[in-house]
Coordinates of C-alpha atoms in Angstrom, one line a residue:
Chain A
X1 CA 185.5 161.7 79.4
X2 CA 187.2 164.7 77.1
X3 CA 186.9 163.8 74.2
X4 CA 188.5 167.4 73.1
X5 CA 191.4 168.8 75.2
X6 CA 193.0 171.6 74.8
X7 CA 196.1 173.0 77.4
X8 CA 197.6 175.9 76.9
X9 CA 197.5 176.3 73.3
X10 CA 199.2 179.3 71.8
X11 CA 199.3 180.7 68.2
X12 CA 202.1 183.6 67.6
X13 CA 202.1 185.0 64.0
X14 CA 205.3 187.5 64.4
X15 CA 204.2 189.4 67.7
X16 CA 200.7 188.6 67.3
X17 CA 198.6 186.3 69.2
X18 CA 196.4 184.8 67.5
X19 CA 195.5 182.2 70.3
X20 CA 197.0 183.5 73.9
X21 CA 197.5 180.4 76.6
X22 CA 193.7 178.9 75.8
X23 CA 193.3 175.5 77.8
X24 CA 188.9 174.0 77.4
X25 CA 188.1 170.6 77.1
X26 CA 185.1 169.0 75.2
X27 CA 183.0 166.1 76.6
X28 CA 181.5 163.2 74.1
X29 CA 178.3 164.2 73.1
X30 CA 178.0 167.5 73.4
X31 CA 177.6 171.0 71.1
X32 CA 180.8 172.9 71.6
X33 CA 180.8 176.6 71.0
X34 CA 183.5 178.9 70.0
X35 CA 181.8 182.2 70.4
X36 CA 184.1 185.6 69.0
X37 CA 184.3 188.4 66.7
X38 CA 186.1 187.8 63.3
X39 CA 189.8 187.6 64.0
X40 CA 189.2 185.9 67.9
X41 CA 191.2 183.0 67.4
X42 CA 188.0 180.9 66.5
X43 CA 189.2 179.2 62.9
X44 CA 192.9 179.3 64.4
X45 CA 191.4 177.0 67.1
X46 CA 189.9 174.8 64.5
X47 CA 192.6 174.8 62.2
X48 CA 195.3 173.2 64.6
X49 CA 192.6 170.8 65.8
X50 CA 192.0 169.4 63.0
X51 CA 195.7 169.6 62.0
X52 CA 196.2 171.8 59.5
X53 CA 197.9 173.8 61.6
X54 CA 200.9 173.3 64.6
X55 CA 200.4 175.6 67.5
X56 CA 203.2 177.2 68.9
X57 CA 202.9 176.2 72.3
X58 CA 200.6 173.6 73.9
X59 CA 199.0 170.5 73.3
X60 CA 196.0 169.5 72.0
X61 CA 193.9 165.7 71.9
X62 CA 191.1 165.3 69.9
X63 CA 189.9 161.9 69.9
X64 CA 192.6 160.4 72.4
X65 CA 195.1 161.6 70.0
X66 CA 197.8 164.1 69.8
X67 CA 197.5 166.9 66.7
X68 CA 200.8 167.0 66.5
X69 CA 201.9 163.6 66.8
X70 CA 199.8 161.9 65.7
X71 CA 197.4 163.8 62.9
X72 CA 196.5 161.0 61.0
X73 CA 194.7 159.0 63.3
X74 CA 192.9 162.3 64.2
X75 CA 191.7 163.3 61.2
X76 CA 190.9 159.9 60.7
X77 CA 188.5 160.2 63.9
X78 CA 187.1 163.8 62.6
X79 CA 185.0 165.6 60.3
X80 CA 185.6 169.0 58.9
X81 CA 182.9 171.3 57.0
X82 CA 185.0 174.6 56.7
X83 CA 183.4 178.3 56.6
X84 CA 183.4 178.5 53.2
X85 CA 181.1 176.1 51.3
X86 CA 183.4 173.3 49.6
X87 CA 181.7 171.4 47.5
X88 CA 182.6 170.9 43.9
X89 CA 180.1 172.8 41.9
X90 CA 181.5 170.2 38.7
X91 CA 180.5 167.0 40.3
X92 CA 176.6 165.5 41.3
X93 CA 176.0 165.8 45.2
X94 CA 176.7 161.9 44.9
X95 CA 179.9 162.5 43.4
X96 CA 180.9 164.4 46.2
X97 CA 179.8 162.0 48.9
X98 CA 181.5 159.2 46.7
X99 CA 185.0 161.4 46.9
X100 CA 184.9 162.1 50.2
X101 CA 184.2 158.4 51.3
X102 CA 187.6 157.4 49.0
X103 CA 189.5 160.3 51.1
X104 CA 189.1 158.0 54.4
X105 CA 189.5 155.2 52.6
X106 CA 185.8 153.8 53.0
X107 CA 184.8 150.4 51.3
X108 CA 181.1 149.7 50.4
X109 CA 180.8 153.4 50.3
X110 CA 177.5 153.1 48.8
X111 CA 174.8 152.0 51.6
X112 CA 177.1 155.2 53.9
X113 CA 176.4 157.3 50.8
X114 CA 172.2 156.4 50.7
X115 CA 172.3 156.6 54.8
X116 CA 173.9 160.3 54.6
X117 CA 172.2 161.6 51.9
X118 CA 168.7 160.8 53.6
X119 CA 170.1 162.4 56.5
X120 CA 170.3 165.7 55.1
X121 CA 167.5 165.3 52.8
X122 CA 169.2 165.2 49.1
X123 CA 168.3 161.9 48.4
X124 CA 166.2 162.9 45.1
X125 CA 168.5 165.9 44.3
X126 CA 171.2 163.5 44.5
X127 CA 172.1 163.1 41.1
X128 CA 172.1 166.6 40.0
X129 CA 174.7 168.6 39.5
X130 CA 176.0 170.3 42.5
X131 CA 175.8 173.4 40.6
X132 CA 172.1 173.6 40.6
X133 CA 171.9 172.8 44.2
X134 CA 171.0 176.4 46.7
X135 CA 173.5 177.5 48.9
X136 CA 171.3 175.3 52.0
X137 CA 171.3 172.7 49.6
X138 CA 175.3 173.0 49.3
X139 CA 175.7 174.0 53.0
X140 CA 173.4 170.3 53.9
X141 CA 176.1 168.5 51.1
X142 CA 179.2 170.1 52.6
X143 CA 177.8 168.8 56.4
X144 CA 177.3 165.5 54.7
X145 CA 180.7 165.3 53.3
X146 CA 181.8 166.4 56.8
X147 CA 179.6 163.4 58.3
X148 CA 180.5 160.5 55.5
X149 CA 183.5 158.5 57.8
X150 CA 181.3 158.6 61.4
X151 CA 183.3 161.3 62.6
X152 CA 183.5 161.1 66.4
X153 CA 184.1 165.0 66.4
X154 CA 182.6 166.7 63.9
X155 CA 184.0 170.2 63.5
X156 CA 181.8 173.3 62.1
X157 CA 183.3 176.3 61.2
X158 CA 180.4 179.2 60.7
X159 CA 177.6 176.7 59.7
X160 CA 175.2 179.1 58.8
X161 CA 177.6 182.0 57.5
X162 CA 175.6 183.9 55.1
X163 CA 172.3 181.7 54.8
X164 CA 169.0 183.3 55.3
X165 CA 167.1 183.2 58.8
X166 CA 165.3 179.6 57.3
X167 CA 167.5 178.4 55.8
X168 CA 169.7 178.9 59.3
X169 CA 167.0 177.2 61.0
X170 CA 167.1 174.3 59.2
X171 CA 170.4 174.0 59.2
X172 CA 170.1 173.9 63.1
X173 CA 167.5 171.4 63.0
X174 CA 170.1 169.1 61.4
X175 CA 173.1 169.8 64.0
X176 CA 170.8 169.1 66.6
X177 CA 169.6 165.8 65.2
X178 CA 173.3 164.5 65.0
X179 CA 174.2 165.5 67.8
X180 CA 170.8 163.3 69.5
X181 CA 170.1 160.9 66.8
X182 CA 174.0 159.9 66.2
X183 CA 175.5 161.6 69.5
X184 CA 178.4 163.0 67.5
X185 CA 180.2 165.4 69.5
X186 CA 180.5 169.1 67.9
X187 CA 182.6 171.7 68.2
X188 CA 181.8 174.8 66.6
X189 CA 182.8 178.8 66.2
X190 CA 180.0 181.0 65.4
X191 CA 180.1 184.9 65.9
X192 CA 176.1 184.3 66.1
X193 CA 174.7 185.0 69.2
X194 CA 171.6 183.2 68.9
X195 CA 173.2 180.2 67.4
X196 CA 175.2 179.8 70.1
X197 CA 172.2 179.9 72.5
X198 CA 170.4 177.6 70.7
X199 CA 172.4 174.9 70.0
X200 CA 174.9 174.9 72.5
X201 CA 175.5 172.6 75.4
X202 CA 178.3 174.9 76.7
X203 CA 180.1 178.0 75.4
X204 CA 183.4 179.7 75.4
X205 CA 183.7 183.5 74.8
X206 CA 186.8 183.9 72.8
X207 CA 188.2 187.6 72.0
X208 CA 191.7 188.3 71.0
X209 CA 193.1 184.9 71.5
X210 CA 191.9 184.4 74.9
X211 CA 188.7 182.5 76.6
X212 CA 186.6 185.0 78.4
X213 CA 184.1 183.1 79.8
X214 CA 183.2 179.5 79.6
X215 CA 179.7 177.2 80.6
X216 CA 176.1 176.8 79.4
X217 CA 174.3 179.7 78.0
X218 CA 172.1 179.4 81.0
X219 CA 174.9 180.1 83.5
X220 CA 176.6 182.3 81.3
X221 CA 173.1 184.6 81.2
X222 CA 172.7 184.2 84.8
X223 CA 176.1 185.8 85.6
X224 CA 175.0 188.8 84.0
X225 CA 171.8 188.4 86.6
X226 CA 168.9 189.9 86.8
X227 CA 165.9 190.8 84.6
X228 CA 164.7 194.3 83.5
X229 CA 161.0 194.7 84.1
X230 CA 160.0 198.3 82.5
X231 CA 156.5 200.0 83.1
X232 CA 155.1 202.9 81.7
X233 CA 152.2 204.3 84.5
X234 CA 149.8 206.9 83.9
X235 CA 150.8 208.6 87.0
X236 CA 152.9 207.8 89.7
X237 CA 151.8 206.8 92.4
X238 CA 154.0 206.1 95.9
X239 CA 152.0 203.7 97.7
X240 CA 152.4 201.7 94.6
X241 CA 156.0 202.0 94.6
X242 CA 156.3 201.3 98.2
X243 CA 154.4 198.0 97.8
X244 CA 156.3 196.9 94.7
X245 CA 159.7 196.9 96.5
X246 CA 158.5 194.8 99.0
X247 CA 157.7 191.9 96.8
X248 CA 159.6 188.6 96.9
X249 CA 162.4 188.9 93.7
X250 CA 162.3 192.7 93.4
X251 CA 165.5 194.0 93.8
X252 CA 165.8 197.7 92.9
X253 CA 163.3 199.9 91.9
X254 CA 164.1 203.1 89.8
X255 CA 161.4 205.6 88.7
X256 CA 161.7 208.6 85.9
X257 CA 158.6 210.5 86.2
X258 CA 156.0 207.6 85.1
X259 CA 158.5 205.0 83.8
X260 CA 159.5 202.3 86.1
X261 CA 162.6 199.9 86.1
X262 CA 162.8 196.8 87.8
X263 CA 165.3 194.8 88.3
X264 CA 164.6 191.0 89.5
X265 CA 164.7 187.5 89.4
X266 CA 162.0 185.3 88.0
X267 CA 159.9 188.5 85.8
X268 CA 157.2 185.8 84.8
X269 CA 155.8 185.2 88.2
X270 CA 156.2 188.9 89.1
X271 CA 154.4 190.2 85.7
X272 CA 151.0 189.4 87.8
X273 CA 151.5 190.1 91.1
X274 CA 153.0 193.4 89.6
X275 CA 149.6 193.9 87.8
X276 CA 147.4 192.6 91.1
X277 CA 149.3 195.8 93.0
X278 CA 148.2 197.9 90.5
X279 CA 144.5 197.2 90.8
X280 CA 145.0 197.6 94.4
X281 CA 146.4 201.2 94.5
X282 CA 144.5 201.9 91.5
X283 CA 147.0 202.5 89.2
X284 CA 146.4 202.3 85.6
X285 CA 149.5 200.3 83.4
X286 CA 149.9 201.7 80.1
X287 CA 152.8 199.3 79.2
X288 CA 154.7 196.8 80.0
X289 CA 158.0 194.4 79.3
X290 CA 160.4 192.3 80.6
X291 CA 163.8 191.8 79.0
X292 CA 166.3 188.5 79.5
X293 CA 169.4 188.7 79.6
X294 CA 171.2 187.7 76.1
X295 CA 174.2 186.0 75.4
X296 CA 175.0 189.4 73.8
X297 CA 174.7 191.0 77.4
X298 CA 177.0 188.5 78.4
X299 CA 179.9 189.1 75.7
X300 CA 179.6 192.8 76.1
X301 CA 179.8 192.1 80.0
X302 CA 183.2 189.9 79.7
X303 CA 184.6 191.5 76.8
X304 CA 183.5 195.1 78.1
X305 CA 182.9 195.9 73.8
X306 CA 179.6 195.3 71.6
X307 CA 180.5 192.5 69.1
X308 CA 179.8 195.4 66.3
X309 CA 182.7 197.8 67.7
X310 CA 184.6 194.6 67.7
X311 CA 183.7 193.8 63.8
X312 CA 184.6 197.6 62.5
X313 CA 187.7 197.1 64.5
X314 CA 189.6 197.9 60.7
X315 CA 193.2 197.7 61.8
X316 CA 193.0 194.2 63.8
X317 CA 191.2 192.9 61.2
X318 CA 193.6 193.8 58.5
X319 CA 196.3 192.2 60.6
X320 CA 194.2 189.1 60.9
X321 CA 192.9 188.7 57.3
X322 CA 196.6 188.7 56.3
X323 CA 197.6 185.7 58.7
X324 CA 194.1 184.2 57.8
X325 CA 194.6 184.2 54.1
X326 CA 197.5 182.3 54.5
X327 CA 196.2 178.9 54.9
X328 CA 193.0 179.9 53.1
X329 CA 195.1 180.3 49.9
Chain B
X1 CA 198.6 155.2 48.4
X2 CA 197.5 154.0 45.3
X3 CA 194.4 154.0 45.9
X4 CA 194.8 158.0 47.3
X5 CA 196.3 158.7 43.6
X6 CA 193.0 157.2 41.9
X7 CA 190.6 159.0 43.5
X8 CA 192.1 162.3 43.1
X9 CA 192.4 161.6 39.7
X10 CA 189.1 160.5 39.5
X11 CA 187.8 163.8 40.5
X12 CA 190.0 165.4 38.1
X13 CA 188.8 163.2 34.9
X14 CA 184.8 163.9 36.5
X15 CA 185.6 167.1 36.8
X16 CA 186.9 167.3 33.1
X17 CA 184.1 165.3 31.2
X18 CA 180.9 167.0 33.2
X19 CA 182.3 170.2 31.5
X20 CA 181.7 170.0 28.2
X21 CA 182.2 173.3 26.8
X22 CA 185.4 173.7 28.6
X23 CA 186.6 170.3 26.3
X24 CA 185.7 171.6 23.1
X25 CA 187.1 175.5 23.7
X26 CA 190.7 173.5 24.2
X27 CA 190.4 172.1 20.6
X28 CA 189.5 175.4 18.8
X29 CA 193.2 176.4 19.1
X30 CA 195.2 173.3 17.9
X31 CA 192.6 173.1 14.7
X32 CA 192.9 176.4 13.7
X33 CA 197.0 175.6 13.6
X34 CA 196.3 172.6 11.2
X35 CA 193.8 174.0 9.1
X36 CA 195.5 177.5 8.9
X37 CA 198.9 177.5 9.7
X38 CA 200.0 174.3 8.1
X39 CA 198.1 175.9 4.4
X40 CA 199.7 179.1 4.8
X41 CA 203.4 177.5 5.6
X42 CA 202.7 175.4 3.2
X43 CA 205.4 176.8 0.6
X44 CA 208.6 175.6 2.8
X45 CA 208.1 172.6 1.8
X46 CA 211.3 173.2 0.3
X47 CA 213.0 174.4 2.9
X48 CA 211.7 171.1 5.1
X49 CA 213.4 168.6 2.1
X50 CA 216.7 170.1 1.9
X51 CA 217.0 169.6 6.0
X52 CA 215.6 166.1 5.1
X53 CA 211.9 166.2 5.6
X54 CA 210.1 164.5 2.9
X55 CA 206.1 165.4 3.8
X56 CA 204.2 168.6 3.3
X57 CA 204.6 171.5 6.2
X58 CA 201.1 169.9 7.5
X59 CA 202.8 166.3 8.0
X60 CA 205.9 168.4 9.6
X61 CA 203.7 170.3 11.9
X62 CA 201.2 167.6 13.0
X63 CA 203.0 166.0 16.0
X64 CA 203.9 169.9 16.8
X65 CA 200.5 170.7 17.4
X66 CA 199.7 167.1 18.8
X67 CA 202.6 168.7 21.4
X68 CA 200.6 172.2 21.2
X69 CA 197.8 169.9 23.2
X70 CA 199.8 167.8 25.5
X71 CA 201.7 171.3 26.8
X72 CA 198.7 173.9 26.9
X73 CA 196.4 170.7 28.8
X74 CA 198.8 170.1 31.3
X75 CA 200.6 173.4 31.3
X76 CA 197.1 175.2 32.7
X77 CA 195.9 172.1 34.5
X78 CA 197.3 173.4 37.8
X79 CA 194.6 175.6 37.6
X80 CA 192.3 173.0 39.6
X81 CA 194.8 172.9 42.8
X82 CA 195.3 177.0 42.6
X83 CA 191.0 176.6 42.7
X84 CA 190.9 174.2 45.4
X85 CA 193.1 176.1 47.4
X86 CA 191.0 179.2 46.8
X87 CA 187.8 178.0 47.5
X88 CA 189.1 175.5 50.6
X89 CA 188.2 172.8 49.1
X90 CA 191.9 171.6 49.7
X91 CA 191.6 171.7 53.0
X92 CA 188.6 169.6 52.8
X93 CA 190.8 167.3 51.3
X94 CA 193.8 168.0 53.6
X95 CA 192.0 166.8 56.9
X96 CA 191.3 163.9 55.6
X97 CA 193.8 160.7 56.2
X98 CA 195.0 160.2 52.3
X99 CA 198.8 161.0 52.2
X100 CA 199.8 164.7 50.8
X101 CA 201.9 162.9 48.3
X102 CA 199.3 160.7 46.6
X103 CA 197.3 164.2 46.4
X104 CA 200.2 165.6 44.4
X105 CA 200.8 162.5 42.5
X106 CA 196.3 162.3 42.0
X107 CA 196.3 165.9 40.2
X108 CA 199.6 164.6 38.0
X109 CA 198.3 161.7 36.5
X110 CA 194.9 163.3 36.1
X111 CA 195.8 166.5 34.1
X112 CA 198.3 164.1 32.1
X113 CA 195.6 161.8 31.5
X114 CA 193.3 164.9 30.4
X115 CA 196.3 166.1 27.8
X116 CA 196.4 162.2 26.8
X117 CA 192.8 162.4 26.0
X118 CA 192.8 166.0 24.2
X119 CA 195.8 164.9 22.0
X120 CA 194.4 161.4 21.1
X121 CA 191.0 162.8 19.9
X122 CA 193.4 165.8 18.2
X123 CA 195.3 163.0 16.5
X124 CA 192.1 161.2 15.4
X125 CA 191.4 164.6 13.8
X126 CA 194.6 165.1 12.0
X127 CA 194.3 161.7 10.7
X128 CA 191.0 162.8 9.1
X129 CA 192.1 165.6 8.0
X130 CA 194.8 163.5 5.9
X131 CA 197.9 163.3 7.8
X132 CA 199.4 159.7 7.8
X133 CA 201.0 157.9 10.6
X134 CA 202.9 156.0 8.5
X135 CA 203.9 153.5 11.5
X136 CA 200.6 152.3 11.5
X137 CA 198.5 151.9 14.6
X138 CA 201.4 150.4 17.0
X139 CA 203.0 154.0 16.1
X140 CA 200.0 156.2 17.1
X141 CA 199.9 153.9 20.7
X142 CA 203.8 155.2 20.8
X143 CA 202.6 158.8 20.1
X144 CA 200.2 158.8 22.6
X145 CA 202.6 156.9 25.3
X146 CA 204.9 160.1 24.1
X147 CA 202.3 162.5 24.8
X148 CA 201.9 161.0 28.2
X149 CA 205.6 161.8 29.1
X150 CA 205.3 164.9 28.2
X151 CA 202.4 165.2 30.1
X152 CA 203.4 164.2 33.4
X153 CA 206.5 166.2 33.1
X154 CA 205.0 170.0 32.5
X155 CA 201.5 169.1 34.1
X156 CA 204.2 168.7 37.4
X157 CA 205.4 171.8 36.5
X158 CA 201.8 173.9 36.0
X159 CA 201.0 171.9 39.8
X160 CA 204.3 173.2 41.4
X161 CA 203.4 177.0 39.8
X162 CA 200.2 176.4 41.1
X163 CA 201.5 176.0 44.8
X164 CA 203.9 178.1 44.5
X165 CA 202.4 181.1 43.4
X166 CA 198.8 181.2 45.2
X167 CA 197.3 183.5 42.9
X168 CA 195.4 183.7 39.5
X169 CA 197.2 186.7 38.2
X170 CA 200.6 185.0 38.6
X171 CA 199.7 181.3 37.9
X172 CA 198.8 182.7 34.3
X173 CA 201.4 185.1 34.0
X174 CA 204.2 182.2 34.6
X175 CA 202.5 179.4 32.7
X176 CA 201.6 181.7 29.8
X177 CA 205.0 183.1 30.0
X178 CA 206.5 179.3 29.7
X179 CA 204.3 177.9 27.1
X180 CA 204.4 179.8 24.0
X181 CA 208.7 180.2 23.8
X182 CA 208.4 176.3 24.9
X183 CA 206.9 175.7 21.9
X184 CA 208.2 178.0 19.1
X185 CA 211.7 177.6 20.9
X186 CA 211.7 173.5 20.0
X187 CA 211.3 171.7 16.7
X188 CA 207.4 171.4 16.6
X189 CA 206.8 174.3 14.2
X190 CA 210.2 174.5 12.5
X191 CA 213.3 172.8 12.0
X192 CA 216.0 173.0 14.3
X193 CA 218.5 173.4 11.1
X194 CA 216.5 176.0 9.7
X195 CA 217.0 178.3 13.0
X196 CA 219.7 180.9 13.8
X197 CA 222.2 178.2 15.8
X198 CA 221.8 180.4 19.1
X199 CA 218.1 179.6 19.1
X200 CA 218.7 175.9 18.0
X201 CA 221.3 175.9 21.2
X202 CA 218.1 177.0 23.3
X203 CA 215.8 174.6 21.6
X204 CA 218.1 171.5 22.3
X205 CA 217.4 172.5 25.9
X206 CA 213.7 171.9 25.6
X207 CA 212.6 168.5 26.6
X208 CA 209.9 169.0 24.1
X209 CA 211.9 169.0 20.5
X210 CA 213.1 165.8 22.1
X211 CA 209.7 164.4 22.3
X212 CA 208.6 166.2 19.0
X213 CA 211.4 163.8 16.9
X214 CA 209.9 161.1 18.4
X215 CA 206.2 161.5 17.6
X216 CA 207.7 162.9 13.9
X217 CA 209.6 159.5 13.6
X218 CA 206.6 157.7 14.1
X219 CA 204.7 159.5 11.9
X220 CA 207.1 160.1 9.2
X221 CA 210.3 157.2 9.7
X222 CA 213.2 158.6 8.7
X223 CA 217.1 157.0 9.9
X224 CA 217.0 154.2 12.1
X225 CA 215.2 154.3 15.6
X226 CA 218.6 153.5 16.9
X227 CA 219.3 157.5 16.9
X228 CA 215.8 158.5 19.1
X229 CA 217.2 156.3 22.3
X230 CA 219.0 159.3 23.4
X231 CA 215.7 161.6 23.0
X232 CA 213.6 158.2 24.6
X233 CA 216.2 158.9 27.7
X234 CA 216.0 162.5 27.8
X235 CA 212.2 162.7 28.2
X236 CA 211.5 159.8 31.4
X237 CA 214.6 161.8 32.5
X238 CA 212.6 165.1 32.8
X239 CA 208.9 163.4 33.5
X240 CA 210.6 161.6 36.5
X241 CA 212.7 164.3 38.0
X242 CA 209.8 167.0 38.1
X243 CA 207.4 164.5 38.8
X244 CA 209.3 163.4 41.6
X245 CA 210.9 167.6 42.9
X246 CA 206.9 168.1 42.2
X247 CA 206.0 165.7 44.8
X248 CA 208.3 166.6 47.1
X249 CA 207.4 170.7 46.8
X250 CA 204.1 169.8 47.2
X251 CA 204.5 167.7 50.0
X252 CA 206.6 171.1 51.9
X253 CA 204.3 174.2 50.3
X254 CA 201.1 172.4 51.6
X255 CA 202.5 171.7 55.0
X256 CA 204.4 175.0 55.3
X257 CA 201.3 176.4 57.5
X258 CA 201.3 174.0 60.3

């Protein structure tokens, strides 16, 4: 069953298409990722799905309810963690959760609060003011707040933005636990390729308000095709080159002096065979590297631009920044 | 709805009690007024007697200073809502099923209770400094109740400003611009009878003039309570209208992005 269903969603500001005819669905229990640069339409999509923004055109259903017609029912069934860390510094961790619990009209919230605190490993610091927490702890509390009502879908907008590598990995572990142990469906947005790759069952690549590709990360990478093996040889050998080309799985061999670039499928299995051939032909291999396609390559292939190019796309960013501020402030 | 209001108010009060420095700072200005201004202008006693007030100037401005506390605490109170929106916390609240009206009313009630605590404490200090409330404990209760009604009105105004302007600079600009004139153009510091008539006329449109007269009556009764009935109606209506308007405006503005 699809727990999120989005049909031809469009959001227009003036003449700017923040979202253009976006359709997709998210299955129960999966981690679904929206991958795209800043200003691609990720937050706009989340804002519509959590009922804080109305679409210009199209429909969206979350947990079976229409986000425009039945916003209260949608709200009761979701958790939302925004890209800014939004916990109240003046309250303790426990008080933050208590307040959150009552926003959802939960009774006997104390037991639930203990459970959640345990889940994010904050039990021992729960009675300290949040102002004393580290950024990682605040983020965990933030996610905990989003979980208080045992939501059917948890929306995470850029969950690891601005965190260091270690903290980022810990947050990833928590997110995986939510899915594996609690079976919560998670909709997350990110502009980190690695994050989408590690966490998501399926990824939609979104750019300029349109979905460019949507599939499992492995399949997306598979579309890009082949792995590349780079060899540096001591000297060039015609015989070695010919026998390389005959190896099964090798698609293309190119030589530039003593550098050899091989496009292949299944590089792990091929590397030992390449060494075997090299020893038969008495060719010395000076170095070898193999590279698998990354989501970044996928992104490039689908959008024709690198993430960084878009990030420096100042004009669009400015326009978009203005739009976004409207519902942030 | 009631529960929603309760918990929004709960958070406002928690935040207040958890910021101990903030609590103390807010007492400085009113205490300066009581301590210095009350004495500096003590010779105006003769002027006050001319218009029928028989106490000292300190007695005269005590309700004014309590009102000052109520006014400034409530009129600056919209700040937390502005911060909530800025920091994205408001979105977290809005993404939950709580009713929008109860957010507005909870905020107004929270700010008003803080104003009440502040002004109640200040009144306690004033009593300690020798100011008399000749109607006794019931009078103190009536003064505090009046303070609550005023606070409800002005915290609603503050919340409306906060929800409308969206930036700190504009917020402080607007509330500061309102605060001082509201205080000066009222009977807080000087009787209307001693003001130029055009200023006294303006002061008659200021709800504070009416609430201060009520407070002053309970501190040092002059004349009959019957005379205060119009005052009660005016501040009651003022609070009711402003609170309702605030709830409507909040609902509209907060969903405007929708």
